[in-house]
Coordinates of C-alpha atoms in Angstrom, one line a residue:
Chain A
M292 CA 62.8 86.8 110.1
N293 CA 63.9 83.2 109.7
R294 CA 66.5 84.2 107.2
R295 CA 68.0 86.8 109.2
K296 CA 68.3 84.3 112.2
L297 CA 69.8 81.6 109.7
E298 CA 72.5 84.1 108.4
E299 CA 73.4 85.0 111.9
K300 CA 73.8 81.3 112.7
C301 CA 75.9 80.5 109.7
V302 CA 78.2 83.5 110.2
K303 CA 78.7 82.8 113.9
G304 CA 79.6 79.2 112.8
L305 CA 82.2 80.4 110.6
M306 CA 83.6 82.7 113.2
V307 CA 83.7 79.8 115.8
L308 CA 85.6 77.7 113.1
S309 CA 88.1 80.3 112.4
T310 CA 88.7 80.9 115.9
L311 CA 89.2 77.4 116.6
L312 CA 91.5 77.1 113.5
I313 CA 93.8 80.1 114.7
F314 CA 94.1 78.8 118.2
G315 CA 94.3 75.2 117.0
T316 CA 97.2 76.2 114.8
L317 CA 99.0 77.7 117.9
A318 CA 98.5 74.4 119.6
L319 CA 99.9 72.6 116.5
I320 CA 103.0 74.6 116.4
L321 CA 103.7 74.0 120.2
A322 CA 103.0 70.2 119.9
T323 CA 105.2 70.0 116.8
V324 CA 108.2 71.7 118.6
V325 CA 107.6 69.6 121.6
I326 CA 107.0 66.1 119.9
K327 CA 110.0 66.7 117.4
G328 CA 112.4 68.4 120.0
L329 CA 111.8 66.2 123.1
P330 CA 113.2 63.0 121.9
A331 CA 116.6 64.8 120.7
L332 CA 116.8 66.7 123.9
D333 CA 119.4 65.5 126.4
W334 CA 121.6 67.0 129.2
A335 CA 124.7 67.3 126.9
M336 CA 122.7 69.5 124.5
I337 CA 122.3 72.0 127.4
S338 CA 125.5 71.7 129.5
Q339 CA 128.3 71.4 126.7
I340 CA 129.6 73.5 123.9
P341 CA 130.1 71.9 120.5
K342 CA 132.8 69.7 120.3
G343 CA 135.0 68.9 117.1
G344 CA 132.6 67.8 114.2
F345 CA 129.4 68.9 116.1
Y346 CA 127.8 69.9 112.7
L347 CA 128.6 66.6 111.3
G348 CA 126.6 64.9 114.0
K349 CA 129.5 64.2 116.6
E350 CA 129.4 65.1 120.4
G351 CA 128.6 68.3 122.0
G352 CA 125.7 70.6 122.9
I353 CA 124.5 74.3 122.3
L354 CA 125.5 75.9 125.6
N355 CA 127.4 78.5 123.6
A356 CA 124.2 79.6 121.8
I357 CA 122.1 79.5 125.1
L358 CA 124.5 81.7 126.9
G359 CA 125.2 83.9 123.9
S360 CA 121.7 84.6 123.5
L361 CA 121.1 85.3 127.1
Y362 CA 124.2 87.7 127.2
L363 CA 123.0 89.4 124.0
A364 CA 119.5 89.9 124.8
G365 CA 120.3 90.7 128.3
G366 CA 122.7 93.4 127.5
A367 CA 120.4 94.9 124.8
T368 CA 117.5 94.9 127.2
L369 CA 119.6 96.6 129.8
L370 CA 120.9 99.2 127.2
A371 CA 117.4 99.9 125.9
L372 CA 116.0 100.4 129.3
I373 CA 118.7 102.8 130.1
L374 CA 118.0 104.7 126.7
G375 CA 114.3 104.1 126.8
L376 CA 113.1 104.9 130.3
P377 CA 114.3 108.7 130.1
V378 CA 112.4 109.0 126.9
V379 CA 109.3 107.7 128.3
L380 CA 109.6 109.6 131.5
Y381 CA 110.2 112.7 129.4
L382 CA 107.1 112.0 127.3
N383 CA 104.8 111.7 130.4
V384 CA 106.4 113.9 133.1
F385 CA 108.4 116.6 131.4
A386 CA 106.6 117.3 128.2
R387 CA 103.0 117.8 128.4
K388 CA 100.9 114.9 127.8
D389 CA 99.2 116.1 124.5
S390 CA 102.2 118.0 123.3
R391 CA 103.3 117.8 119.6
I392 CA 106.7 116.4 120.7
A393 CA 105.1 113.5 122.6
A394 CA 102.7 112.8 119.6
F395 CA 105.5 113.0 117.2
T396 CA 107.8 110.5 119.2
R397 CA 105.1 108.0 119.7
F398 CA 104.5 108.1 116.1
S399 CA 108.2 107.6 115.3
L400 CA 108.6 104.9 117.6
D401 CA 105.5 103.2 116.2
V402 CA 107.1 103.5 112.6
L403 CA 110.5 102.3 113.9
W404 CA 108.8 99.2 115.4
G405 CA 107.3 98.2 112.0
V406 CA 110.9 98.3 110.3
P407 CA 111.8 94.8 109.6
S408 CA 114.6 93.2 111.8
I409 CA 116.7 92.4 108.6
V410 CA 117.0 96.0 107.9
F411 CA 118.2 96.7 111.5
G412 CA 120.8 94.0 111.0
A413 CA 122.1 95.6 107.7
F414 CA 122.1 99.1 109.5
G415 CA 123.9 97.8 112.4
F416 CA 126.6 96.3 110.1
I417 CA 127.1 99.4 108.3
I418 CA 127.7 101.3 111.6
M419 CA 130.0 98.5 112.7
L420 CA 132.1 98.6 109.4
S421 CA 132.4 102.4 109.5
A422 CA 133.5 102.2 113.3
G423 CA 136.0 99.3 112.3
M424 CA 134.3 96.8 114.4
R425 CA 133.9 93.0 113.6
A426 CA 131.0 90.9 114.2
S427 CA 130.8 90.7 117.9
L428 CA 128.8 90.4 121.2
L429 CA 129.0 94.3 121.3
G430 CA 127.8 94.7 117.7
G431 CA 124.9 92.3 118.4
I432 CA 123.9 94.0 121.6
L433 CA 123.8 97.5 119.9
T434 CA 121.8 96.1 116.8
V435 CA 119.4 94.4 119.2
T436 CA 119.1 97.6 121.3
L437 CA 117.9 99.5 118.5
L438 CA 115.4 96.7 117.5
I439 CA 113.7 96.3 120.8
L440 CA 113.9 100.1 121.7
P441 CA 110.5 101.0 120.2
I442 CA 108.8 97.9 121.7
L443 CA 110.2 98.7 125.2
C444 CA 109.4 102.3 125.0
R445 CA 105.8 101.9 123.6
A446 CA 105.0 99.3 126.2
M447 CA 106.3 101.3 129.0
D448 CA 104.5 104.3 127.7
E449 CA 101.1 102.4 127.9
V450 CA 101.6 101.9 131.4
I451 CA 103.1 105.2 132.4
R452 CA 100.4 107.0 130.6
M453 CA 97.9 105.4 133.0
V454 CA 99.4 106.8 136.1
P455 CA 96.8 109.1 137.5
P456 CA 97.7 112.8 137.1
D457 CA 96.3 113.3 140.8
L458 CA 99.5 111.4 141.9
L459 CA 101.8 113.8 140.1
E460 CA 100.0 116.8 141.3
A461 CA 100.1 115.5 144.8
S462 CA 104.0 115.0 144.5
Y463 CA 104.4 118.6 143.0
A464 CA 102.2 120.0 145.8
V465 CA 104.7 118.7 148.5
G466 CA 107.6 120.5 146.7
A467 CA 109.1 117.6 144.6
T468 CA 110.7 118.5 141.4
R469 CA 109.6 116.7 138.1
L470 CA 112.7 114.5 138.2
Q471 CA 112.0 113.4 142.0
T472 CA 108.4 112.9 140.9
A473 CA 109.4 110.8 137.7
L474 CA 111.7 108.5 139.6
K475 CA 110.0 108.2 142.9
V476 CA 106.4 108.4 142.1
V477 CA 105.8 107.6 138.5
V478 CA 108.4 104.7 138.2
R479 CA 107.3 103.1 141.3
Q480 CA 103.6 103.3 140.5
A481 CA 104.3 101.8 137.1
L482 CA 107.0 99.3 138.2
A483 CA 104.8 96.2 137.3
G484 CA 104.1 97.5 133.9
I485 CA 107.7 98.4 133.4
L486 CA 108.9 95.0 134.4
T487 CA 106.3 93.3 131.9
A488 CA 107.6 95.6 129.3
V489 CA 111.3 94.7 129.9
L490 CA 110.4 91.0 129.6
I491 CA 108.5 91.5 126.4
A492 CA 111.4 93.2 125.0
F493 CA 113.8 90.6 126.3
G494 CA 111.6 88.0 124.6
R495 CA 111.6 89.8 121.3
G496 CA 115.4 90.1 121.7
I497 CA 116.2 86.7 122.3
G498 CA 114.2 85.2 119.5
D499 CA 115.3 87.5 116.7
A500 CA 117.6 86.1 114.1
A501 CA 117.8 88.2 111.2
S502 CA 119.2 91.3 113.2
V503 CA 122.1 89.3 114.6
L504 CA 122.9 87.2 111.3
F505 CA 125.6 89.9 110.2
T506 CA 126.3 91.7 113.6
A507 CA 126.8 89.1 116.2
G508 CA 128.7 86.4 114.3
F509 CA 128.8 82.9 115.4
S510 CA 131.2 80.9 117.5
D511 CA 131.7 77.6 119.2
Q512 CA 133.0 79.2 122.3
I513 CA 131.2 81.0 125.0
P514 CA 132.0 84.6 124.5
T515 CA 134.2 86.0 127.4
S516 CA 134.4 89.6 126.3
L517 CA 132.3 92.1 124.3
N518 CA 134.7 91.9 121.4
Q519 CA 134.3 88.2 120.7
P520 CA 131.6 86.8 118.3
A521 CA 128.8 85.1 120.0
A522 CA 126.4 82.3 119.0
T523 CA 122.8 82.7 119.4
L524 CA 120.0 80.2 119.7
P525 CA 118.0 81.2 116.6
L526 CA 121.0 81.0 114.4
A527 CA 122.1 77.8 116.0
I528 CA 118.6 76.3 115.0
F529 CA 118.9 77.8 111.5
F530 CA 122.5 76.5 110.9
Q531 CA 121.9 73.0 112.3
L532 CA 118.7 72.8 110.2
G533 CA 120.8 73.8 107.1
T534 CA 123.2 70.7 107.5
P535 CA 122.3 67.6 105.4
F536 CA 122.8 65.2 108.5
H537 CA 119.6 63.9 110.1
Q538 CA 121.2 63.8 113.7
V539 CA 122.2 67.4 113.4
Q540 CA 118.7 68.3 112.3
Q541 CA 117.2 66.4 115.3
R542 CA 119.4 68.8 117.3
A543 CA 117.9 71.8 115.6
Y544 CA 114.4 70.7 116.6
A545 CA 115.6 70.4 120.4
S546 CA 117.2 73.8 120.1
A547 CA 113.9 75.2 118.8
L548 CA 112.2 73.5 121.9
I549 CA 114.6 75.1 124.1
L550 CA 114.1 78.5 122.8
T551 CA 110.4 78.2 122.9
V552 CA 110.7 77.0 126.4
V553 CA 112.7 80.2 127.1
I554 CA 110.1 82.4 125.3
L555 CA 107.3 80.7 127.3
V556 CA 109.0 81.0 130.8
T557 CA 109.5 84.8 129.8
S558 CA 105.9 85.4 129.0
V559 CA 104.5 83.5 132.0
L560 CA 107.0 85.2 134.2
S561 CA 105.9 88.6 133.1
R562 CA 102.3 87.7 133.8
L563 CA 103.3 86.6 137.4
L564 CA 105.5 89.7 138.0
S565 CA 102.8 92.1 136.8
R566 CA 100.5 90.4 139.3
T567 CA 102.8 90.6 142.0
F568 CA 103.7 94.0 141.8
T569 CA 100.5 95.6 141.3
R570 CA 99.7 94.8 144.8
H571 CA 101.7 98.0 145.8
T572 CA 100.4 100.4 143.3
I573 CA 97.8 103.1 144.4
Q574 CA 94.6 102.8 142.4
Chain B
M924 CA 123.2 122.2 154.1
P925 CA 119.6 123.0 153.6
N926 CA 120.1 126.2 151.8
S927 CA 122.4 124.9 149.0
S928 CA 120.4 121.7 148.4
R929 CA 117.5 123.3 146.9
P930 CA 119.2 125.1 144.1
F931 CA 121.0 121.8 143.4
R932 CA 117.8 119.6 143.1
L933 CA 116.3 122.4 140.9
W934 CA 119.5 122.3 138.8
L935 CA 119.5 118.4 138.5
D936 CA 115.9 118.7 137.4
R937 CA 116.6 121.0 134.6
M938 CA 119.8 119.0 133.6
A939 CA 117.8 115.8 133.6
G940 CA 115.0 117.4 131.6
R941 CA 117.6 118.5 128.9
S942 CA 119.3 115.3 128.6
M943 CA 116.1 113.4 128.5
A944 CA 114.9 115.7 125.7
V945 CA 118.2 115.0 123.9
L946 CA 117.5 111.3 124.3
T947 CA 113.9 111.6 123.0
G948 CA 115.2 113.6 119.8
F949 CA 117.6 110.7 119.3
A950 CA 114.8 108.1 119.6
C951 CA 112.8 110.0 117.1
L952 CA 115.6 110.3 114.6
I953 CA 116.9 106.6 114.5
V954 CA 114.3 105.9 111.5
V955 CA 115.6 108.9 109.6
L956 CA 119.2 107.9 110.4
M957 CA 118.5 104.4 109.1
A958 CA 117.0 105.6 105.9
V959 CA 119.9 108.0 105.3
G960 CA 122.6 105.5 106.1
L961 CA 121.1 103.0 103.8
Y962 CA 120.8 105.5 100.9
W963 CA 124.2 106.7 101.4
K964 CA 125.5 103.3 101.1
S965 CA 123.4 102.3 98.2
R966 CA 124.5 105.4 96.2
P967 CA 127.1 103.7 94.1
I968 CA 124.7 101.4 92.5
L969 CA 121.9 104.2 92.1
E970 CA 124.6 106.3 90.2
S971 CA 125.8 103.5 87.9
K972 CA 122.5 102.0 87.0
S973 CA 119.0 103.6 86.1
L974 CA 116.3 103.0 88.9
G975 CA 114.1 101.5 86.1
E976 CA 116.5 98.9 85.2
L977 CA 117.3 97.8 88.8
L978 CA 113.5 97.7 89.6
F979 CA 112.1 96.3 86.6
S980 CA 114.9 93.9 85.1
E981 CA 114.5 90.1 85.6
A982 CA 118.4 89.6 85.1
W983 CA 120.1 88.8 88.4
Y984 CA 123.7 88.0 87.4
P985 CA 125.8 89.9 90.0
L986 CA 129.2 88.5 88.5
R987 CA 128.2 90.1 85.2
G988 CA 127.2 93.3 87.0
Q989 CA 123.6 92.8 86.2
F990 CA 121.3 93.6 89.2
G991 CA 117.6 93.2 88.3
F992 CA 115.5 93.2 91.6
K993 CA 112.2 92.2 89.8
P994 CA 112.2 88.5 90.8
F995 CA 112.8 89.5 94.4
I996 CA 110.3 92.2 94.6
L997 CA 107.6 90.3 92.9
G998 CA 108.5 87.3 95.1
S999 CA 107.9 89.4 98.1
I1000 CA 104.5 90.6 96.8
C1001 CA 103.3 87.2 95.9
V1002 CA 104.3 85.7 99.4
T1003 CA 102.7 88.6 101.2
G1004 CA 99.7 88.5 99.0
V1005 CA 98.9 84.8 99.7
A1006 CA 99.6 85.4 103.4
I1007 CA 97.0 88.3 103.5
A1008 CA 94.6 86.4 101.4
I1009 CA 94.6 83.6 103.9
A1010 CA 95.0 85.6 107.3
V1011 CA 92.5 88.5 106.5
P1012 CA 89.1 86.6 106.4
L1013 CA 90.1 84.2 109.2
C1014 CA 91.3 87.1 111.4
L1015 CA 88.4 89.2 110.9
L1016 CA 85.9 86.5 111.7
T1017 CA 88.0 85.6 114.8
A1018 CA 88.2 89.2 115.9
V1019 CA 84.4 89.8 115.4
Y1020 CA 83.8 86.6 117.4
L1021 CA 86.2 87.5 120.3
A1022 CA 85.1 91.1 120.4
E1023 CA 81.2 90.6 120.1
Y1024 CA 80.1 86.9 120.6
A1025 CA 82.7 85.2 122.9
P1026 CA 81.9 84.9 126.5
R1027 CA 84.1 87.0 128.8
W1028 CA 86.3 84.0 129.9
I1029 CA 87.3 83.2 126.2
R1030 CA 87.8 86.9 125.4
N1031 CA 90.2 87.3 128.4
G1032 CA 91.8 84.1 128.0
S1033 CA 92.5 84.7 124.2
K1034 CA 94.7 87.9 125.1
P1035 CA 97.6 86.0 126.5
L1036 CA 97.4 83.4 123.8
I1037 CA 97.5 86.0 121.0
D1038 CA 100.6 87.7 122.8
L1039 CA 102.2 84.2 123.0
L1040 CA 101.4 83.8 119.3
A1041 CA 103.1 87.0 118.6
G1042 CA 106.0 86.1 120.8
I1043 CA 107.0 82.9 119.1
P1044 CA 110.4 83.5 117.4
S1045 CA 110.4 83.4 113.7
V1046 CA 112.8 80.7 113.5
V1047 CA 110.5 78.4 115.3
Y1048 CA 107.8 79.3 112.8
G1049 CA 110.2 78.3 110.1
V1050 CA 110.9 75.0 111.8
W1051 CA 107.2 74.3 112.0
G1052 CA 106.9 75.4 108.3
I1053 CA 109.6 72.9 107.3
L1054 CA 108.1 70.0 109.5
V1055 CA 104.4 70.5 108.8
V1056 CA 103.5 73.0 106.1
V1057 CA 106.0 72.1 103.4
P1058 CA 105.0 68.4 103.5
M1059 CA 101.3 69.3 103.6
V1060 CA 101.7 71.6 100.5
A1061 CA 103.7 69.1 98.6
H1062 CA 101.2 66.5 99.4
F1063 CA 98.3 68.7 98.3
A1064 CA 100.2 69.7 95.1
S1065 CA 100.8 65.9 94.3
S1066 CA 97.0 65.1 94.6
L1067 CA 96.6 67.7 91.9
R1068 CA 99.1 66.0 89.8
L1069 CA 101.6 69.0 90.2
T1070 CA 105.2 68.7 90.9
T1071 CA 106.6 70.8 93.8
S1072 CA 109.2 70.3 96.4
G1073 CA 106.8 72.0 98.8
Y1074 CA 109.3 74.9 99.3
C1075 CA 107.1 77.4 97.4
V1076 CA 105.0 80.6 97.7
L1077 CA 102.1 78.8 99.2
S1078 CA 104.1 77.4 102.1
A1079 CA 105.6 80.9 102.7
G1080 CA 102.2 82.3 102.6
I1081 CA 100.7 79.9 104.9
V1082 CA 103.6 80.3 107.5
L1083 CA 103.4 84.1 107.2
A1084 CA 99.6 84.3 107.5
V1085 CA 100.0 82.5 110.9
M1086 CA 102.8 84.9 111.9
V1087 CA 100.7 88.0 111.0
A1088 CA 97.5 86.8 112.5
P1089 CA 98.2 88.2 116.0
V1090 CA 99.0 91.5 114.7
I1091 CA 96.0 91.8 112.8
L1092 CA 93.7 90.2 115.6
H1093 CA 95.1 92.3 118.4
V1094 CA 94.5 95.7 116.6
T1095 CA 91.2 94.7 115.1
V1096 CA 89.7 93.4 118.4
E1097 CA 90.7 96.6 120.1
I1098 CA 89.3 98.6 117.3
L1099 CA 86.0 96.8 117.4
R1100 CA 85.8 97.1 121.2
S1101 CA 86.2 100.8 121.0
V1102 CA 83.1 101.4 119.0
P1103 CA 80.8 103.4 121.2
R1104 CA 78.1 101.4 123.0
E1105 CA 75.4 103.8 121.8
F1106 CA 75.9 102.9 118.1
R1107 CA 75.1 99.1 119.0
E1108 CA 72.3 100.0 121.2
A1109 CA 70.5 102.3 118.6
S1110 CA 70.7 99.6 116.0
L1111 CA 69.6 96.9 118.2
S1112 CA 66.7 98.8 119.4
L1113 CA 65.6 99.2 115.9
G1114 CA 65.1 95.5 115.8
A1115 CA 68.4 94.6 114.1
T1116 CA 69.9 91.2 114.8
H1117 CA 73.4 91.2 116.5
W1118 CA 74.9 90.1 113.1
Q1119 CA 73.1 92.8 111.4
T1120 CA 74.4 95.4 113.7
I1121 CA 77.8 94.2 113.3
K1122 CA 77.6 94.0 109.6
H1123 CA 76.0 97.4 109.1
V1124 CA 77.1 99.5 112.0
I1125 CA 80.1 98.1 113.9
L1126 CA 82.2 97.0 111.0
R1127 CA 81.5 100.1 109.1
K1128 CA 82.4 102.4 112.0
A1129 CA 85.7 100.3 112.5
L1130 CA 86.4 100.1 108.7
P1131 CA 89.3 102.4 108.7
G1132 CA 90.9 100.9 111.8
V1133 CA 90.3 97.3 110.4
I1134 CA 92.1 98.3 107.1
A1135 CA 94.9 99.9 109.1
A1136 CA 95.4 96.6 111.0
I1137 CA 95.6 94.7 107.9
V1138 CA 98.2 97.1 106.3
L1139 CA 100.2 96.7 109.7
G1140 CA 100.0 92.9 109.0
L1141 CA 101.0 93.3 105.6
S1142 CA 104.1 95.3 106.4
R1143 CA 105.0 92.7 109.0
A1144 CA 104.6 90.0 106.3
F1145 CA 106.6 92.0 103.8
G1146 CA 109.7 92.3 106.0
E1147 CA 109.7 88.9 107.8
T1148 CA 112.9 87.1 107.2
M1149 CA 113.8 83.8 108.7
A1150 CA 110.7 82.0 108.4
V1151 CA 110.3 83.1 104.8
L1152 CA 114.0 82.3 104.1
M1153 CA 113.4 78.8 105.4
V1154 CA 110.4 77.7 103.4
A1155 CA 110.2 79.9 100.2
G1156 CA 112.7 77.9 98.2
N1157 CA 114.9 80.7 97.1
V1158 CA 115.0 80.4 93.4
P1159 CA 115.8 84.1 91.8
K1160 CA 113.1 83.6 89.3
T1161 CA 109.6 85.4 89.0
P1162 CA 107.2 82.8 90.5
G1163 CA 104.5 81.6 87.9
S1164 CA 102.1 80.0 90.4
V1165 CA 101.7 79.5 94.0
F1166 CA 103.5 76.2 93.7
D1167 CA 106.7 77.7 92.4
P1168 CA 109.5 78.7 94.7
A1169 CA 110.1 82.4 95.3
Y1170 CA 113.0 84.4 96.5
P1171 CA 111.6 87.4 98.5
L1172 CA 113.7 90.5 99.3
P1173 CA 114.5 89.8 103.0
A1174 CA 115.6 86.2 102.2
L1175 CA 117.9 87.5 99.4
I1176 CA 119.6 90.0 101.9
A1177 CA 120.0 87.5 104.6
N1178 CA 121.5 85.0 102.3
N1179 CA 123.9 87.1 100.6
Y1180 CA 124.7 90.0 102.5
G1181 CA 128.4 90.3 104.1
E1182 CA 129.6 87.5 101.5
M1183 CA 131.0 88.1 98.3
M1184 CA 132.1 91.7 99.1
S1185 CA 134.8 91.4 96.3
I1186 CA 132.1 91.7 93.5
P1187 CA 131.9 95.3 92.5
L1188 CA 128.6 97.0 93.6
Y1189 CA 127.3 93.9 95.2
D1190 CA 127.4 95.3 98.6
S1191 CA 125.7 98.4 97.4
A1192 CA 123.0 96.4 95.7
M1193 CA 122.2 94.6 99.0
L1194 CA 121.9 97.7 100.8
L1195 CA 119.8 99.1 98.0
S1196 CA 117.4 96.1 98.6
C1197 CA 117.3 96.8 102.4
L1198 CA 116.3 100.5 101.4
I1199 CA 113.7 99.4 99.0
L1200 CA 112.3 96.9 101.7
M1201 CA 112.4 99.8 104.3
I1202 CA 110.7 102.3 102.1
I1203 CA 107.9 100.1 101.3
V1204 CA 107.4 99.1 104.8
L1205 CA 107.5 102.6 106.1
L1206 CA 105.0 103.9 103.6
F1207 CA 102.6 101.1 104.8
N1208 CA 103.2 101.8 108.5
I1209 CA 103.0 105.6 108.2
L1210 CA 99.7 105.3 106.6
A1211 CA 98.4 102.7 108.9
R1212 CA 99.5 104.7 111.9
L1213 CA 97.9 107.9 110.8
V1214 CA 94.7 106.1 110.3
L1215 CA 94.9 104.6 113.7
I1216 CA 95.6 108.0 115.4
Q1217 CA 92.6 109.3 113.5
A1218 CA 90.4 106.5 114.7
E1219 CA 91.7 107.0 118.2
K1220 CA 90.8 110.6 118.2
Q1221 CA 87.2 109.9 116.9
V1222 CA 86.6 107.6 119.8
Q1223 CA 87.7 110.2 122.4

C-alpha cells in the first residue's frame, strides 16, 4: 500500500519538474531575447532603412525588413484566405460532412502541413524559375501562401465544423441556397474562429525564414512593387548574426526582439478578437 | 425582377459549388505537385548516378562530381534522434500532468503558453541556441575534458527538442483527455491509485495516439531548417559523437541551393536532397495521421 503511494508521489514529482522545465525554458527564451535585444534596440532600428556599411556596423535600421515581412505575410495571408475559405466552406457546406472527399482533403492538408518549409522554398523557386521570375516580393508571397494554406484551412475547418447543423437547416428552410447559407450564416457564425485562424497563419508566415530564403530575395530598400526583392525580418536576423562584427550581432538580437514582439502581439490579438467576436454568435 | 432572380441565385449556387470543388481539388493536389516537381527536377542526377552511391557514399565533392548524401542523412538522423530522446520523456510526463493531475487553471493557462511556444519563429530559437545552448554545451564538454566549439549535434538536439515539445504536448494532451471516463472510473473503483490507472489503463489506451504525436514531432524536427543551420556546426562529415558538428539535410539545402548553379548536377543534387527530405517526412506524417484518424474514430 505504501509503495504504491510512494511511486505515485515520485512520478508526480517528476511530472511537476518536467512541466516546470518546459515552461521555464519558454520563459528563458523570452528572457534571453529581451535581455539581449533591449539594449541594442533604438528608434533608428525601427524607423530607418540600412545606410551604406550597415552590415559593417554603420548607421541605419531594419525598417526595410519590418515592412518587407509585413507586406509578405499580409499578402500571403490574404491570398491564402481567398484560396482557403472556399475550400473550407466546400468541405463543410457543399460536400457532406462525412464524405470521402472531405476526409481526403483534410488528410492531405494535414500532410501538407508537415512538409518542411525549406521544401516549400525549393519548390517555390522551381516554379519561379520555370515562369522566368526573379526572387521578388511576389515570389515570396506565393511560396508563403502555399506554406500557410494548410494551417489556415485546418484552423478554419476546426471552427466551421462546430457550427451547429440546425443553423444550416434553419437557413435552408427559409429558402436560402447553400452559397447564401455559407456566406451569410456559416461565415458570420464562425467569424471569430476565422479571424483567429487568419492571425495564426499570419504569425507563421511572418516568422518563417526557410521558405523565403530563395524566393523573396533580400534588399536594403523598401519594396515598392511586387517585382522587387523584399527583405524579411527572420532573414535580416540571420544575416546580421552571420557577420563577424559585434555591433551588427547586437542588432540581430534587437531584430529578434522586434520579431518576437510582433508574434506576441499577433498571438494576444487573436485571443482578444476571438473573445470580442464570440459575443455575436448563436450558441 | 422577382421571377428571374430565382434562377440566377440557383445558377450562382451551382457555379460557386463547382469552383469551390476545383479549389478543393487543387488544395489536395499541392502535395502531389510538389513531389512530382522535385522528382522531375532531380532526375538528371538520378539518371547519371546510382541511388545506392548517392545515399550511402561518404564523398561530398560537388566540384569533382561526387555527391554522397550519407553524412547529411546521418547528420539529420543524429540531430533528430537526440532531440526526440530529450523531448519525449519530458513531454510525456508534462502531458500526463497537464491532462490528469493539474488543477484546471494550470491546464487552461498552459494552452496559450504551448501555442505561444509553437508560434515562436525558428530563427528566434536559433538566436537562443547560439546565446544560451551553445555556450552551455561547450562548458559542459570542457568539464568532461572534451574539446568542442559547442556548435554540435547535442546543441542542435536540445534546440530541436524545445521546438518539437509543443507539437508533441498539444497532441498528447488531447489524446489523453479523449480516453473515455468509464475506463478511468472502472480502474479507480477496483482500488487502483491514480498513477496505476494512468500507467495501466490510460496510457495503454492512448498508446497509438501518443506514438503518432511523437512521430509528428519527429518529422517536424527532421525538416526544421533555420535553427539547426545556426547551431549544428555544418561540417560535411558523419558525426562520431554528440559533441561533433553535423550537417543536416535542411541546412545543406539552405546553405547551398541557388548558388553555384554552374557546377553540373549541383542544382539537381540539391533538389534530390529536398526530395529525400520530403519523402521521409511524408512517410512519417502519413503514418501518424492514419493512426490519429483511427484513434479519433475509436473515441466517437
